[in-house]
Short mmCIF file of C-alpha atoms in Angstrom, two decimals:
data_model
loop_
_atom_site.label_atom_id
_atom_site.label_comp_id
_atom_site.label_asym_id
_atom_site.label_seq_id
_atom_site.Cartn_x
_atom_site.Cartn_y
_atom_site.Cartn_z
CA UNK S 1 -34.06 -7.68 4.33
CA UNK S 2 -36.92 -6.86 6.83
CA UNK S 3 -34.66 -4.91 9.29
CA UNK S 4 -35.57 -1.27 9.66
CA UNK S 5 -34.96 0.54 6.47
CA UNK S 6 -34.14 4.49 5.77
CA UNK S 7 -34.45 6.60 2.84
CA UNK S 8 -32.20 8.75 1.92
CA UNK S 9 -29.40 7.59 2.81
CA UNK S 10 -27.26 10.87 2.15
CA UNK S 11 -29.23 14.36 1.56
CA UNK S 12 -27.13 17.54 0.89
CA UNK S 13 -29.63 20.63 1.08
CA UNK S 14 -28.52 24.23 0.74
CA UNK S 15 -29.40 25.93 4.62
CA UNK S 16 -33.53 27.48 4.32
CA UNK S 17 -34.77 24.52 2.23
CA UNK S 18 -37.27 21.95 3.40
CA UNK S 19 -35.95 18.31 3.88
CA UNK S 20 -38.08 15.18 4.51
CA UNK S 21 -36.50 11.33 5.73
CA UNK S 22 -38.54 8.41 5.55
CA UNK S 23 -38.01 5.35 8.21
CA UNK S 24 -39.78 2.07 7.16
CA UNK S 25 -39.38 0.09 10.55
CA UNK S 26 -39.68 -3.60 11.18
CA UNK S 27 -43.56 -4.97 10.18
CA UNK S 28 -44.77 -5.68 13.61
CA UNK S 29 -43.39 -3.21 15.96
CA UNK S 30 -45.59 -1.14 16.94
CA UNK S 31 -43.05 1.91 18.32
CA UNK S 32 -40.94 4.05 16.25
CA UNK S 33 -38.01 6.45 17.21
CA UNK S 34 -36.13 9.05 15.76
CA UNK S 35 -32.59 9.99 17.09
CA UNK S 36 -30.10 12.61 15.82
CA UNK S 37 -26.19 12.22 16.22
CA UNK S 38 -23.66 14.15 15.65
CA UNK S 39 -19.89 13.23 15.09
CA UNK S 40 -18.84 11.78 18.41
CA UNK S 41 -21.37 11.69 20.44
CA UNK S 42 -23.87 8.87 21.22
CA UNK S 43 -27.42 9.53 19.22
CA UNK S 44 -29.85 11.90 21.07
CA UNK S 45 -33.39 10.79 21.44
CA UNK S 46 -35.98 12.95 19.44
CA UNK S 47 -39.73 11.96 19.58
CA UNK S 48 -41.61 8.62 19.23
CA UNK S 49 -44.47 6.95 18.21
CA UNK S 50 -46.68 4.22 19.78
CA UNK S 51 -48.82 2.80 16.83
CA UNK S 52 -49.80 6.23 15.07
CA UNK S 53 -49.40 8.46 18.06
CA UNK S 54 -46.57 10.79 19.45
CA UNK S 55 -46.17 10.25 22.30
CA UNK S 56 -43.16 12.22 23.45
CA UNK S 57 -40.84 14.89 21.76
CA UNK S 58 -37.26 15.47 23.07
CA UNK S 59 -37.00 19.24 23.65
CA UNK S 60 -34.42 18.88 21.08
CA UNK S 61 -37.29 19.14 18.06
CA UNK S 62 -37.66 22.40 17.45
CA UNK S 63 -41.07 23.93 15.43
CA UNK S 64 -38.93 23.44 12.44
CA UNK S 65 -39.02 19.72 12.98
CA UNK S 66 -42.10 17.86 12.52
CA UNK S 67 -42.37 13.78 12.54
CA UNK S 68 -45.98 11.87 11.90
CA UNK S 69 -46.60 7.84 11.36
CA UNK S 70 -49.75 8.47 9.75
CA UNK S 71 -50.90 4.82 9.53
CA UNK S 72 -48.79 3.08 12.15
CA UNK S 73 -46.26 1.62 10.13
CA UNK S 74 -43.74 3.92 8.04
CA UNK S 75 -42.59 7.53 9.77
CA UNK S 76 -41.86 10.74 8.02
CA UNK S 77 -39.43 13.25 9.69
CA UNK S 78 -39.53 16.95 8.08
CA UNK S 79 -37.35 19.55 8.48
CA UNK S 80 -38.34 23.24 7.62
CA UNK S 81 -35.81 26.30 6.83
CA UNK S 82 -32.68 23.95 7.40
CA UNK S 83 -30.22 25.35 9.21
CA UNK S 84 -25.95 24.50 9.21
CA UNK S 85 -26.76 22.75 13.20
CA UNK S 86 -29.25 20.75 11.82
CA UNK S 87 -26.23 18.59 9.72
CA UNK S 88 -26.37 15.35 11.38
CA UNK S 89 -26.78 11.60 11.23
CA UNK S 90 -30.89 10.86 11.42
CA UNK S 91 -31.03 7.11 13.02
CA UNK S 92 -34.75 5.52 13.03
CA UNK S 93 -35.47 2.29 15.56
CA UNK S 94 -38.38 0.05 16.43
CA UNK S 95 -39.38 -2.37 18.83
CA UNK S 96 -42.00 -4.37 19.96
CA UNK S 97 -43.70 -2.87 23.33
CA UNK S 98 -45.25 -6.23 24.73
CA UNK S 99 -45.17 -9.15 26.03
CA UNK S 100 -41.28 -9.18 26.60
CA UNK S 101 -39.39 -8.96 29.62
CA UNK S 102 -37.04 -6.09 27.52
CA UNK S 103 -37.81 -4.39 24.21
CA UNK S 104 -34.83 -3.71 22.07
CA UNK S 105 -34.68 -1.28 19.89
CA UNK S 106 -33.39 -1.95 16.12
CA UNK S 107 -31.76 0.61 14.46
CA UNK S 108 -31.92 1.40 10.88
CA UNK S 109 -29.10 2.80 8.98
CA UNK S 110 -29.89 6.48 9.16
CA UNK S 111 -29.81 9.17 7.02
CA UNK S 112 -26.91 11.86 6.92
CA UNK S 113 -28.11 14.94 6.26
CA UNK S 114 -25.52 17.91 5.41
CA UNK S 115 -26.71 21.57 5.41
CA UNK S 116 -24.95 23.19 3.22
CA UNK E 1 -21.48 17.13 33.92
CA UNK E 2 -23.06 15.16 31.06
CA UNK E 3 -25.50 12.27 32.49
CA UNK E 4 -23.51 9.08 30.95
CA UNK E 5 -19.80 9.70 30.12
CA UNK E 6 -17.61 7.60 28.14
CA UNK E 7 -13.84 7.64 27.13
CA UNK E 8 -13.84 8.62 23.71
CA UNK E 9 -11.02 7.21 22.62
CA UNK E 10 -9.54 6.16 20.10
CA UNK E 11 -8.64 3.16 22.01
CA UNK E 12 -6.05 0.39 19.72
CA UNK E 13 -5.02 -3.08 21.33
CA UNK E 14 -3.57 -5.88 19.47
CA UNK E 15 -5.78 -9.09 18.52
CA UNK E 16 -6.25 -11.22 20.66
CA UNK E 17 -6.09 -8.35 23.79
CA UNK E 18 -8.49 -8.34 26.58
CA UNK E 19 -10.90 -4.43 25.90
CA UNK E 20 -11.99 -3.22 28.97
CA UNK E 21 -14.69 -0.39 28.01
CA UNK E 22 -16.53 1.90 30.50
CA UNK E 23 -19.40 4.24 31.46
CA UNK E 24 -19.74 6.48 34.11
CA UNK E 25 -23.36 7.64 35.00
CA UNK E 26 -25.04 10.35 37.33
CA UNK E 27 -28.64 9.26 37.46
CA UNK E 28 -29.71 6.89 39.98
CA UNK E 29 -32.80 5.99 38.10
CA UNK E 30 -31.09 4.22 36.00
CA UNK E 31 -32.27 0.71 35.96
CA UNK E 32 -31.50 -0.74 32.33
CA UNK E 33 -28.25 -1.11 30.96
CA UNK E 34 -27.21 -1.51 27.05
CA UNK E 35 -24.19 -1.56 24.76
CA UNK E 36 -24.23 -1.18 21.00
CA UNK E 37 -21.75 -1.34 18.74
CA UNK E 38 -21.78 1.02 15.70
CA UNK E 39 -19.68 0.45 12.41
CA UNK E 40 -18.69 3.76 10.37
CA UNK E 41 -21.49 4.93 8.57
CA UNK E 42 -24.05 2.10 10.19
CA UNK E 43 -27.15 2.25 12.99
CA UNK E 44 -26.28 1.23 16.56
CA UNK E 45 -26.62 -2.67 17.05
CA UNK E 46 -27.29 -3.91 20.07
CA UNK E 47 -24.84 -6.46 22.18
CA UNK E 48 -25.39 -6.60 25.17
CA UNK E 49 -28.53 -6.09 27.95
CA UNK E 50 -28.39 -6.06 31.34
CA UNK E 51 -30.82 -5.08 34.08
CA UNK E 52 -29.84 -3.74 37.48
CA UNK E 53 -26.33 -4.60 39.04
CA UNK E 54 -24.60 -7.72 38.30
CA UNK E 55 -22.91 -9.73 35.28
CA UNK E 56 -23.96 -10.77 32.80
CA UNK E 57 -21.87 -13.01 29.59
CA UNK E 58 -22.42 -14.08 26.09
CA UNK E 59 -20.05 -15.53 24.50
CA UNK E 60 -16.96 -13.27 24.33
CA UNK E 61 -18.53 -10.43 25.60
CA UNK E 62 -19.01 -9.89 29.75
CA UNK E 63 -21.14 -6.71 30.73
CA UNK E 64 -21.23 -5.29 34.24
CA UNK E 65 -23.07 -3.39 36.11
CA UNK E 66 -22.73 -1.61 39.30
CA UNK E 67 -25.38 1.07 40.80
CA UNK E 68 -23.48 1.70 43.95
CA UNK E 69 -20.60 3.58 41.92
CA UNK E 70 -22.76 4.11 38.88
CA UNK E 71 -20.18 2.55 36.93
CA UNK E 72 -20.97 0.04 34.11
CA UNK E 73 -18.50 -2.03 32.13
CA UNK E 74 -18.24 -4.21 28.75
CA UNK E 75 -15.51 -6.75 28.46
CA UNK E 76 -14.21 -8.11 24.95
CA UNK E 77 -12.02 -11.36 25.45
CA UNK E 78 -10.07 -12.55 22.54
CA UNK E 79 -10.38 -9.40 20.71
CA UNK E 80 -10.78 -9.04 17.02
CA UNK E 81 -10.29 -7.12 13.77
CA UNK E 82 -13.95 -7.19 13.41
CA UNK E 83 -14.50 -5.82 16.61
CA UNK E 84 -13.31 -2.37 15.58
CA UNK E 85 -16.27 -0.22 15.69
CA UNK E 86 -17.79 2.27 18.22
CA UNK E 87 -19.13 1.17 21.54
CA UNK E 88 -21.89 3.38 23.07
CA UNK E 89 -23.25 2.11 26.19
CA UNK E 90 -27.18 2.95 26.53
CA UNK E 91 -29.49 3.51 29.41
CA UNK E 92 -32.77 4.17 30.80
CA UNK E 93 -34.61 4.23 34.08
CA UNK E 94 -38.01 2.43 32.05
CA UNK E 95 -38.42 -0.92 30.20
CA UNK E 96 -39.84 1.09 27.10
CA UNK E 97 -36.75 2.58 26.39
CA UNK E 98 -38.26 6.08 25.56
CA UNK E 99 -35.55 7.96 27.88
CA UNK E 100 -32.62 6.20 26.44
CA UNK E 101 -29.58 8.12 27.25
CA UNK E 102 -26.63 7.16 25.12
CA UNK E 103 -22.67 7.64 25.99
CA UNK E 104 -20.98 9.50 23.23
CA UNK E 105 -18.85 6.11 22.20
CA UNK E 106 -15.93 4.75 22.56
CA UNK E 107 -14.06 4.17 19.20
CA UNK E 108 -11.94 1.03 19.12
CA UNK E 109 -9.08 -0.44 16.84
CA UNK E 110 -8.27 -3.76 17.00
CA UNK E 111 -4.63 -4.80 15.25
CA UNK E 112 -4.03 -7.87 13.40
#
């Protein structure tokens, strides 16, 4: 499968522990997202990455929240001192910025995090 | 008042029905136009991309657009089971996508 992948899938964490999702996106795009939903509501942009730099964070990511692409391809997102709010769905997308008349974003499967 | 707003739902019609889903927006910037569809428990997919007022159609699927009433709309012809899922339209003022600003979904049931 070379769609964007995500790992965990689930994570339950007990509320002041330290959680960290990976987001493998598709080989040659070059941005990565991160978006948070919650149930019923449409997925909130966080931050993204162009290559290895962030280029913009949503005021949504606190200090607790940290995301890096240290090498351009795979993302980390970390969460410090989890909190009950933080329980969410965590969706990753890529796309190729380039070259296109529109660059669509593909979404990976997320990761559903529950603060317990 | 939230930038894009979208009937919730849950919206049920019997196969073969006509779905009219819509989106209501408050930012003129708004250039691009997207709808996804979302299965439980799955990432956003996307179905349908339109830029600027107008229509646009691909295969059973018709999305329009129109900036004078920031009002956008996805039509579904021939509607079926496997269309049940969670629409959330999509938008952004820039080609990059950065500033997406997604609808909170529309959750539909199709009958057989």
């Amino acid at each position: 499968d070379t769609g964007v992948s995500q790992d965990p899938r689930h994570k339950i964490t007990k509320r002041g522990q330290n959680v960290t999702f990976r987001c493998d996106p598709i080989s040659e795009h070059n941005r990565l997202y991160w978006y948070r939903q919650t149930l019923g509501q449409g997925p909130e942009f966080l931050t993204y990455f162009q290559n290895e730099a962030q280029l913009e964070k949503s005021r949504l990511l606190s200090d607790r929240f940290s995301a890096e692409r240290p090498k351009g391809s795979f993302s980390t997102l970390e969460i410090q001192r989890t909190e009950q709010g933080d329980s969410a769905m965590y969706l990753c997308a890529s796309s190729l910025v380039g070259g296109l008349a529109y660059n669509e974003q593909f979404f990976g499967p997320g990761t559903r995090l529950t603060v317990l | 008042q939230k930038e894009v707003e979208q009937d919730p739902g849950p919206l049920s019609v019997p196969e073969g029905a006509i779905v009219s889903l819509n989106c209501t927006y408050s930012n003129s910037a708004f250039q691009y136009f997207m709808w996804y569809r979302q299965y439980s428990r799955k990432g956003p997919e996307l179905l349908m991309y339109t830029y600027s007022s107008g229509n646009k159609e691909d295969g059973r699927f018709t999305a329009q657009v129109d900036k004078s009433s920031k009002y956008i709309s996805l039509f579904i012809r021939d509607s079926q089971p496997s269309d049940s899922a969670t629409y959330l339209c999509a938008m952004s003022a820039r080609n990059y996508g950065q500033n997406f600003v997604f609808g909170p979904g529309t959750r539909l049931s199709v009958l057989p």
